[in-house]
mmCIF file of C-alpha atoms in Angstrom:
data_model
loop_
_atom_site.group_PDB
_atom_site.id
_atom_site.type_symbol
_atom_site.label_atom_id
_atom_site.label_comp_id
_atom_site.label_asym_id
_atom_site.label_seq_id
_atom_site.Cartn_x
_atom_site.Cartn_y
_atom_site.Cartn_z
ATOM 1 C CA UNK A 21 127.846 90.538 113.563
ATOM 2 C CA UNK A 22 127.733 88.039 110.568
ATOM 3 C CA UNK A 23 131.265 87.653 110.172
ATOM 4 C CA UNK A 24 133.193 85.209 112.113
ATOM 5 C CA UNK A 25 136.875 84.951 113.408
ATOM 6 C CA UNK A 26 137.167 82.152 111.268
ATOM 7 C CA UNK A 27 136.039 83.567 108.081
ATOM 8 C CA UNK A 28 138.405 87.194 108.771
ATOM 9 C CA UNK A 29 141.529 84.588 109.352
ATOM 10 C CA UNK A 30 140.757 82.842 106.124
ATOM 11 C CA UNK A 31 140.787 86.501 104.463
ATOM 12 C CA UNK A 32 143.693 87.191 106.110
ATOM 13 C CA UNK A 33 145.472 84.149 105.189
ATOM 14 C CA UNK A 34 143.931 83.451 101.064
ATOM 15 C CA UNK A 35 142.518 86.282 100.637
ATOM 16 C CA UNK A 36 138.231 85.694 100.410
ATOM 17 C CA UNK A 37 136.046 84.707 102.811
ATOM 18 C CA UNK A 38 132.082 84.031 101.538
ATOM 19 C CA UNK A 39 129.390 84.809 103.179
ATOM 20 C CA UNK A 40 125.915 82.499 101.858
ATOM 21 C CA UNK A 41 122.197 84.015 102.121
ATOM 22 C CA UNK A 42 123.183 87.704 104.384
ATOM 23 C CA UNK A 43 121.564 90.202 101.735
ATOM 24 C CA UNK A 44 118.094 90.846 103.332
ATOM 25 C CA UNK A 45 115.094 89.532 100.536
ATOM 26 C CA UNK A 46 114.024 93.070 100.327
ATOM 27 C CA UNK A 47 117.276 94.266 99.693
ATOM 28 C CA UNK A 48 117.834 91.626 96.810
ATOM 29 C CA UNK A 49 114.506 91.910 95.697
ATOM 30 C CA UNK A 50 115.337 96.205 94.802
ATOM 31 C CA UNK A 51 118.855 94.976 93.802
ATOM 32 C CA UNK A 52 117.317 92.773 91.118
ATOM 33 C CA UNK A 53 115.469 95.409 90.191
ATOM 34 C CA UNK A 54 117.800 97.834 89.592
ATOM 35 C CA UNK A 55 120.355 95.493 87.592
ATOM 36 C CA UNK A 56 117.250 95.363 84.944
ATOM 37 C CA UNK A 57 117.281 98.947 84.646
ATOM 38 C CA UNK A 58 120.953 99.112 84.122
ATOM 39 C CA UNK A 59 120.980 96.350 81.359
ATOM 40 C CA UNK A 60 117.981 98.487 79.503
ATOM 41 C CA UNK A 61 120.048 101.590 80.295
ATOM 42 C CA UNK A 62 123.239 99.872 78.805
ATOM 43 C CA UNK A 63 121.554 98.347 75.687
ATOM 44 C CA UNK A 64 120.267 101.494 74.978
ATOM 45 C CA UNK A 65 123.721 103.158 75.398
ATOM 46 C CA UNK A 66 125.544 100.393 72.664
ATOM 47 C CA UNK A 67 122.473 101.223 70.081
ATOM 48 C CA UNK A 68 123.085 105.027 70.142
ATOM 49 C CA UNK A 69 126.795 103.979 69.332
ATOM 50 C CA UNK A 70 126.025 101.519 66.830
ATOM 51 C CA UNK A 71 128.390 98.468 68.463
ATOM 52 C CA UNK A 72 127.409 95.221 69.699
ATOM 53 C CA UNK A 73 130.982 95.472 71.626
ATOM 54 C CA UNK A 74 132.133 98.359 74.289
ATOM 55 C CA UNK A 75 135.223 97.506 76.260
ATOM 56 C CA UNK A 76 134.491 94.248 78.471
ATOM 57 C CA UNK A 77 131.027 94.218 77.758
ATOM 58 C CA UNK A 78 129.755 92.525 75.180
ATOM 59 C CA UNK A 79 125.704 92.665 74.192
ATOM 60 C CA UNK A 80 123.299 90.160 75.095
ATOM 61 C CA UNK A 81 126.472 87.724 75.966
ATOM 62 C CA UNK A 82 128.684 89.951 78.983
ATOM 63 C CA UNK A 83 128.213 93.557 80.909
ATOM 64 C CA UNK A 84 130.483 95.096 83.040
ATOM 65 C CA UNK A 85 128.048 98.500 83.439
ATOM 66 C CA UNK A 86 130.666 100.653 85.759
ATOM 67 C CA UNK A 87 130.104 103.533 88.480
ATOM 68 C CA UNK A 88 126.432 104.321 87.870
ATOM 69 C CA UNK A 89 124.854 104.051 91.453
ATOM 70 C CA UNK A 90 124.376 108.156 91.534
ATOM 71 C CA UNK A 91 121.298 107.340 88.773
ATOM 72 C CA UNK A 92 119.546 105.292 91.265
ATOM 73 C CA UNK A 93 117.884 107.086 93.964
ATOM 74 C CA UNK A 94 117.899 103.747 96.069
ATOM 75 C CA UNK A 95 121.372 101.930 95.247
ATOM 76 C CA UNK A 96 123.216 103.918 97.765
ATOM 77 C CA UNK A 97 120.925 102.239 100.123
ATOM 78 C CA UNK A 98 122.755 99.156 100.253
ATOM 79 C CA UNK A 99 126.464 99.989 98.741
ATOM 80 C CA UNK A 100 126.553 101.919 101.926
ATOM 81 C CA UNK A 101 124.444 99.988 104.483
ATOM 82 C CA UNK A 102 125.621 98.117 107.761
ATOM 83 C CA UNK A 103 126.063 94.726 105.970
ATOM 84 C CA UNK A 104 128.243 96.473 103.720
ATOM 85 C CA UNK A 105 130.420 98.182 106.089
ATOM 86 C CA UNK A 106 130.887 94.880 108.384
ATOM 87 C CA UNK A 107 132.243 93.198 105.476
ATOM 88 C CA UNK A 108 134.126 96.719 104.660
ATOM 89 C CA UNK A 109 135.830 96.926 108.555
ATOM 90 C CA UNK A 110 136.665 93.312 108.597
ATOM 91 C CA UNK A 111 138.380 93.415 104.968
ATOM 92 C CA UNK A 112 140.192 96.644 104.047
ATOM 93 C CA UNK A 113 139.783 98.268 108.225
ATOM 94 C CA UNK A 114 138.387 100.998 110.030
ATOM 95 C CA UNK A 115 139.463 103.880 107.233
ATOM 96 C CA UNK A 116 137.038 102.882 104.026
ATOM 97 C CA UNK A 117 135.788 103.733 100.808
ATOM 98 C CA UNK A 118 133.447 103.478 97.741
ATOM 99 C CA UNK A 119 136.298 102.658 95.124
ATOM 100 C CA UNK A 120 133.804 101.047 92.285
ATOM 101 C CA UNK A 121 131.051 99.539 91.788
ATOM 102 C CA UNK A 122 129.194 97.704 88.531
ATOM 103 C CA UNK A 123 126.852 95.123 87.490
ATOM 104 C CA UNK A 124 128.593 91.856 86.008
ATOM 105 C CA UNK A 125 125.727 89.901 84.154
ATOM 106 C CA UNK A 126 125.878 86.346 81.541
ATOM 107 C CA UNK A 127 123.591 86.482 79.048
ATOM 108 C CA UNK A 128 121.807 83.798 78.842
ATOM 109 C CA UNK A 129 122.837 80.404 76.740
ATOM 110 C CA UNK A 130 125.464 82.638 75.740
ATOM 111 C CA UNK A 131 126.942 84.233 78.772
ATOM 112 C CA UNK A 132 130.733 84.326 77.861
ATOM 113 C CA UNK A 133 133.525 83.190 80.473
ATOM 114 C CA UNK A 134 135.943 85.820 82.122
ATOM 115 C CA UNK A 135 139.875 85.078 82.239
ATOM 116 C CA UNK A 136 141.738 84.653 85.165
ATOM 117 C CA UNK A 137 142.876 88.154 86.681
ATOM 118 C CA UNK A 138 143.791 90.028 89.632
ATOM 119 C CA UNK A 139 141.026 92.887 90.103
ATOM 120 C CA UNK A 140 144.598 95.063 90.503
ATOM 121 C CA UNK A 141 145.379 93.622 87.724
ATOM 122 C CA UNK A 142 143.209 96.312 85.336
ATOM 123 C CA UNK A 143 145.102 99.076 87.792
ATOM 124 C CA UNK A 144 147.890 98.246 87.121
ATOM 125 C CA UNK A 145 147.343 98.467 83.295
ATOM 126 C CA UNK A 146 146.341 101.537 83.341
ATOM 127 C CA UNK A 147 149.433 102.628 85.944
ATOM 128 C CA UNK A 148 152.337 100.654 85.950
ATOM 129 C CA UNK A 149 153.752 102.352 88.812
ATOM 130 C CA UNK A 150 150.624 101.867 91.201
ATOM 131 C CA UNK A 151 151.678 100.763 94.979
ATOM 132 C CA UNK A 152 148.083 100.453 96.352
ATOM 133 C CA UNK A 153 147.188 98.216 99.037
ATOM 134 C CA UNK A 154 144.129 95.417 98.051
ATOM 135 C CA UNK A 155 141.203 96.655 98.324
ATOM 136 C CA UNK A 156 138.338 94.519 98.775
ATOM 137 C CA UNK A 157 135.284 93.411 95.820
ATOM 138 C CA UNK A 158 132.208 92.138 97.001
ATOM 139 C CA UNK A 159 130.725 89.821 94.728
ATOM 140 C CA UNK A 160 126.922 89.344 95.356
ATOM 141 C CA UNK A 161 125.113 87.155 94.283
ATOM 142 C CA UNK A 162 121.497 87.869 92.430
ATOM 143 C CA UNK A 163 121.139 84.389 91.313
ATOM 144 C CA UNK A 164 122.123 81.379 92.720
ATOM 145 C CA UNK A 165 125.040 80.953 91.389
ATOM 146 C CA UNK A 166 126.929 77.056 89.600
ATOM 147 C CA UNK A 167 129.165 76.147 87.349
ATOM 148 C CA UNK A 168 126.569 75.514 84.947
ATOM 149 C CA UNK A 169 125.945 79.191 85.197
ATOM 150 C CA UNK A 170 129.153 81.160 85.136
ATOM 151 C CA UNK A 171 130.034 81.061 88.845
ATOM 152 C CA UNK A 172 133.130 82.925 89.933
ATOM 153 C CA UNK A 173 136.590 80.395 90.434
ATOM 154 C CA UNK A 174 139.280 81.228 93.309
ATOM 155 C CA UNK A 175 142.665 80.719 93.235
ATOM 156 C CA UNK A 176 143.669 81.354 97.231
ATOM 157 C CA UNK A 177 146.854 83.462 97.979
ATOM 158 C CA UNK A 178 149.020 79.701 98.766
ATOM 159 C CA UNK A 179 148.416 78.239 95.787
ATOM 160 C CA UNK A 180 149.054 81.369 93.484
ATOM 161 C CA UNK A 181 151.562 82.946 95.161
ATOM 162 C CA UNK A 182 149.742 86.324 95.199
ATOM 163 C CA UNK A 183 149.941 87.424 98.372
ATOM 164 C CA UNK A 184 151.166 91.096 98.563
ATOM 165 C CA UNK A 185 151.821 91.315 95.072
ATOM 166 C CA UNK A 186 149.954 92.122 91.500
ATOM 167 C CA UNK A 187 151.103 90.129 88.758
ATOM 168 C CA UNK A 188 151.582 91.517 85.018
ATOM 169 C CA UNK A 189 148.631 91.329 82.906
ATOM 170 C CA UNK A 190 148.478 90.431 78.502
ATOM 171 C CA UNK A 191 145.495 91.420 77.148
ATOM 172 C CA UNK A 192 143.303 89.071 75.476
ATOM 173 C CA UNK A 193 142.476 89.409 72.001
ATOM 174 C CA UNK A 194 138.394 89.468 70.953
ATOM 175 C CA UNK A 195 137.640 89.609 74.334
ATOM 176 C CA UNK A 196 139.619 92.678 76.051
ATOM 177 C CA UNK A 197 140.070 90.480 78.652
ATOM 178 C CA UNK A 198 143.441 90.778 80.830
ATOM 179 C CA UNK A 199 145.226 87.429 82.062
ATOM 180 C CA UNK A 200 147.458 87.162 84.483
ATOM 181 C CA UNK A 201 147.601 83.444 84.977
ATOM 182 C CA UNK A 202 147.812 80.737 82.624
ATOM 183 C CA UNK A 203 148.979 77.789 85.192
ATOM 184 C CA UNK A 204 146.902 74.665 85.523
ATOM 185 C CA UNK A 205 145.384 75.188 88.858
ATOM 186 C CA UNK A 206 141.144 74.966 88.453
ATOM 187 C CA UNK A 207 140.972 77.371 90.932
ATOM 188 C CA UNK A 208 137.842 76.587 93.551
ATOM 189 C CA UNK A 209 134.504 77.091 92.042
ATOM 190 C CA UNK A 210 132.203 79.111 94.430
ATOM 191 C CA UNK A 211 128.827 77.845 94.918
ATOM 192 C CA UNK A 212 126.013 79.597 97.039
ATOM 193 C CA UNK A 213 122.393 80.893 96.823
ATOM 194 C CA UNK A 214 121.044 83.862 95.704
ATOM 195 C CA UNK A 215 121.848 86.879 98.396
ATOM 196 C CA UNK A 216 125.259 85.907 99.141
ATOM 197 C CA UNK A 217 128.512 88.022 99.595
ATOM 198 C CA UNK A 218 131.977 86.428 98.383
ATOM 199 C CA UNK A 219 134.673 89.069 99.540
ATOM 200 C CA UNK A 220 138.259 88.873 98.127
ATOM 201 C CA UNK A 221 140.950 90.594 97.931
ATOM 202 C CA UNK A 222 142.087 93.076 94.756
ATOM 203 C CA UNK A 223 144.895 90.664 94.328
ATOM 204 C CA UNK A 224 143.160 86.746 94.639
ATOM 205 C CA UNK A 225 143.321 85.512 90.880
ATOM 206 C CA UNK A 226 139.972 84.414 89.885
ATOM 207 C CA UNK A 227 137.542 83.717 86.895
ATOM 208 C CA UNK A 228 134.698 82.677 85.754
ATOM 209 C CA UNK A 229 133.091 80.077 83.268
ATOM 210 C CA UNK A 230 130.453 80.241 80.817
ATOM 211 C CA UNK A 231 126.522 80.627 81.525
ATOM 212 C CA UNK A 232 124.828 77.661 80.032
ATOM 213 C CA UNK A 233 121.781 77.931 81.262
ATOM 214 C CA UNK A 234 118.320 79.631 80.148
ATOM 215 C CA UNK A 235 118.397 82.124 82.771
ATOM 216 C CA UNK A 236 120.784 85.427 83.164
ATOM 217 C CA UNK A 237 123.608 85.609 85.937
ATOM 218 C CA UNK A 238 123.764 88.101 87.883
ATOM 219 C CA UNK A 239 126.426 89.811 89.921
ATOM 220 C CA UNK A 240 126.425 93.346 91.941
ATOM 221 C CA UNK A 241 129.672 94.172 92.991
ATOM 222 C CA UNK A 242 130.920 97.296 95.052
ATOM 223 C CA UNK A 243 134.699 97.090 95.838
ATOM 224 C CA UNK A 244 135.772 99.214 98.685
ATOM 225 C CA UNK A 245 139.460 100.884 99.698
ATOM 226 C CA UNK A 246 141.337 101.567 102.761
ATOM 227 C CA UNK A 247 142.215 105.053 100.942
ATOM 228 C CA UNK A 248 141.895 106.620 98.094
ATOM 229 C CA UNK A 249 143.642 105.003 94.744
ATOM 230 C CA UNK A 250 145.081 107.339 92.145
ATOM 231 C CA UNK A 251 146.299 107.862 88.999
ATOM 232 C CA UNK A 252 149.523 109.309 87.734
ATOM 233 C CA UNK A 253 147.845 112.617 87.474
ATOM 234 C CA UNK A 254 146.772 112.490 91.255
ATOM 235 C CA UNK A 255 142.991 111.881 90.728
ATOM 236 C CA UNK A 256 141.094 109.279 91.734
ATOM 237 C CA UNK A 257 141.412 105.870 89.775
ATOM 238 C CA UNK A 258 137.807 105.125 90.000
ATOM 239 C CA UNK A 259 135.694 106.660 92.597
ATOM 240 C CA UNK A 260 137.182 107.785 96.476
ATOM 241 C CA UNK A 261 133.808 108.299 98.250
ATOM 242 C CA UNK A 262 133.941 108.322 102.085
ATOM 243 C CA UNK A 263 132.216 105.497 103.785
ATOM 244 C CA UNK A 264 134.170 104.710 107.160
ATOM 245 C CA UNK A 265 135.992 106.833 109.013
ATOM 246 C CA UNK A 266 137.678 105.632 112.732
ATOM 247 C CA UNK A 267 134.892 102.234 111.907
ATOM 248 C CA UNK A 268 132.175 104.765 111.757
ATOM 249 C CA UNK A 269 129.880 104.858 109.262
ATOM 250 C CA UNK A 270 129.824 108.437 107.998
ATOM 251 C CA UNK A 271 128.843 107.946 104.365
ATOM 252 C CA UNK A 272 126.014 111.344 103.532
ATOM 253 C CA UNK A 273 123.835 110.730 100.710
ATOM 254 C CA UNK A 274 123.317 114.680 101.037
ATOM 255 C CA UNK A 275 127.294 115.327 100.566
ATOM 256 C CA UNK A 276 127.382 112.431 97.697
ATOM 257 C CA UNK A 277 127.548 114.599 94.610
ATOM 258 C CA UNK A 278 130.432 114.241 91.796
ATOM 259 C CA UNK A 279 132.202 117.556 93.467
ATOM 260 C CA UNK A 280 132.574 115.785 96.477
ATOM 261 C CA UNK A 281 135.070 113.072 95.415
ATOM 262 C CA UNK A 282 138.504 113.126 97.094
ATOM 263 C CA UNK A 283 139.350 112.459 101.163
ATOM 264 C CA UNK A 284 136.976 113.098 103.417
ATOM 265 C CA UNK A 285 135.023 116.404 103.535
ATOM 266 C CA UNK A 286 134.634 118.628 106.350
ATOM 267 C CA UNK A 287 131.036 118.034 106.891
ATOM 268 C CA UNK A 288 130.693 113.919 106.623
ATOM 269 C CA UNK A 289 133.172 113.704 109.637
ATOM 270 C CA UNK A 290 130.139 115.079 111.785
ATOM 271 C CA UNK A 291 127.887 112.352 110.232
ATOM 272 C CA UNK A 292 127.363 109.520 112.774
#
């Protein structure tokens, strides 16, 4: 067990607990491997379409690269390894799934900021009626991360007021950014090595600053639910893939195929 009592009260109570150095180096070292794939993969993606600009992501500067891990035959690994489902049972419980996932990367030099937001924030956007519970995003960390480089800020649950509720979004011109807070609170600027896990909850406003430095930023981030999150036309939001099930681990690489979205199938119940 990495996770102490101390560190599930403080998500309980603000909404994040962080979690410095637990990614294994092998695990980071694949991790940083993959997230230069997906930025080739991306790039390549914008110059078919002729546009320096595709929703969030913006080239060379920003990428938000969303629900790819099914092209990697070695992602899974670790969106659905032990580390991950500690910090899955002691955030969103014993029922859990794969919601999202995607690379966040700053350019270097260049690397824009991101506006302060509620990750429930973009659901609600998109669904004005949605009633989900938070769910839980796992920021890791590739790089050590400052605020020279475009760390991540936190604005806990008592000093935002945000605790059991999502707050309406504007969106931001240029950037296609949504902002749902525009007080004068800093927020808490999170700063830890490379490997690290900062887990908070769906509705903990946060942001992030510019990357000054010479060298990328980079961010893997799965976010996991306690159920599956619609939309209006009963499908899943993002993703719904079964990870825990009564705290067990019964995620099936086997069974992980796009068919095989939705509540839990038959088979992975038998998975230990």
């Amino acid at each position: 067990m990495i996770i102490t009592d101390q560190q599930r009260a403080l998500y309980k109570e603000e909404g994040y607990m962080i979690l410095p150095g637990v990614i294994p180096q092998d695990m980071l070292a694949m991790l940083r491997e993959e997230c230069s794939y997906y930025l080739g993969y991306y790039d390549s993606i914008m110059d078919a379409k002729g546009v320096q600009t595709e929703n969030l992501s913006h080239r060379g500067k920003r990428y938000f690269i969303n629900n790819r891990y099914r092209l990697s035959n070695r992602l899974w690994k670790f969106v659905f390894s032990d580390l991950m489902a500690e910090v899955a049972r002691a955030t969103v419980g014993d029922e859990a799934y794969l919601f999202h996932e995607q690379w966040v990367v700053k350019g270097a030099e260049q690397g824009m900021k991101f506006a302060w937001h509620q990750d429930s924030g973009y659901v609600k956007w998109y669904n004005p009626a949605t009633e989900h519970k938070p769910y839980v995003t796992c920021w890791c960390t590739l790089d050590d991360v400052s605020e020279e480089n475009g760390t991540v800020y936190l604005l806990p649950h008592s000093r935002a007021n945000t605790k059991g509720q999502i707050i309406n979004h504007t969106k931001e011109d240029g950037t296609n950014d949504l902002i749902g807070y525009t007080g004068s609170d800093p927020g808490d600027p999170v700063i830890v090595p490379a490997g690290s896990i900062v887990a908070f909850d769906s509705f903990v406003f946060h942001r992030s600053g510019p990357n000054t430095t010479d060298r990328m930023r980079r961010i893997y981030l799965p976010q996991y639910s306690a159920a599956p999150i619609d939309r209006p036309d009963g499908k899943p939001w993002a993703m719904a893939t079964p990870f825990l099930h009564e705290g067990a681990n019964i995620y099936n690489h086997d069974l992980d195929k796009p068919e095989s979205f939705g509540p839990f199938p038959d088979k992975a119940k038998d998975v230990a």
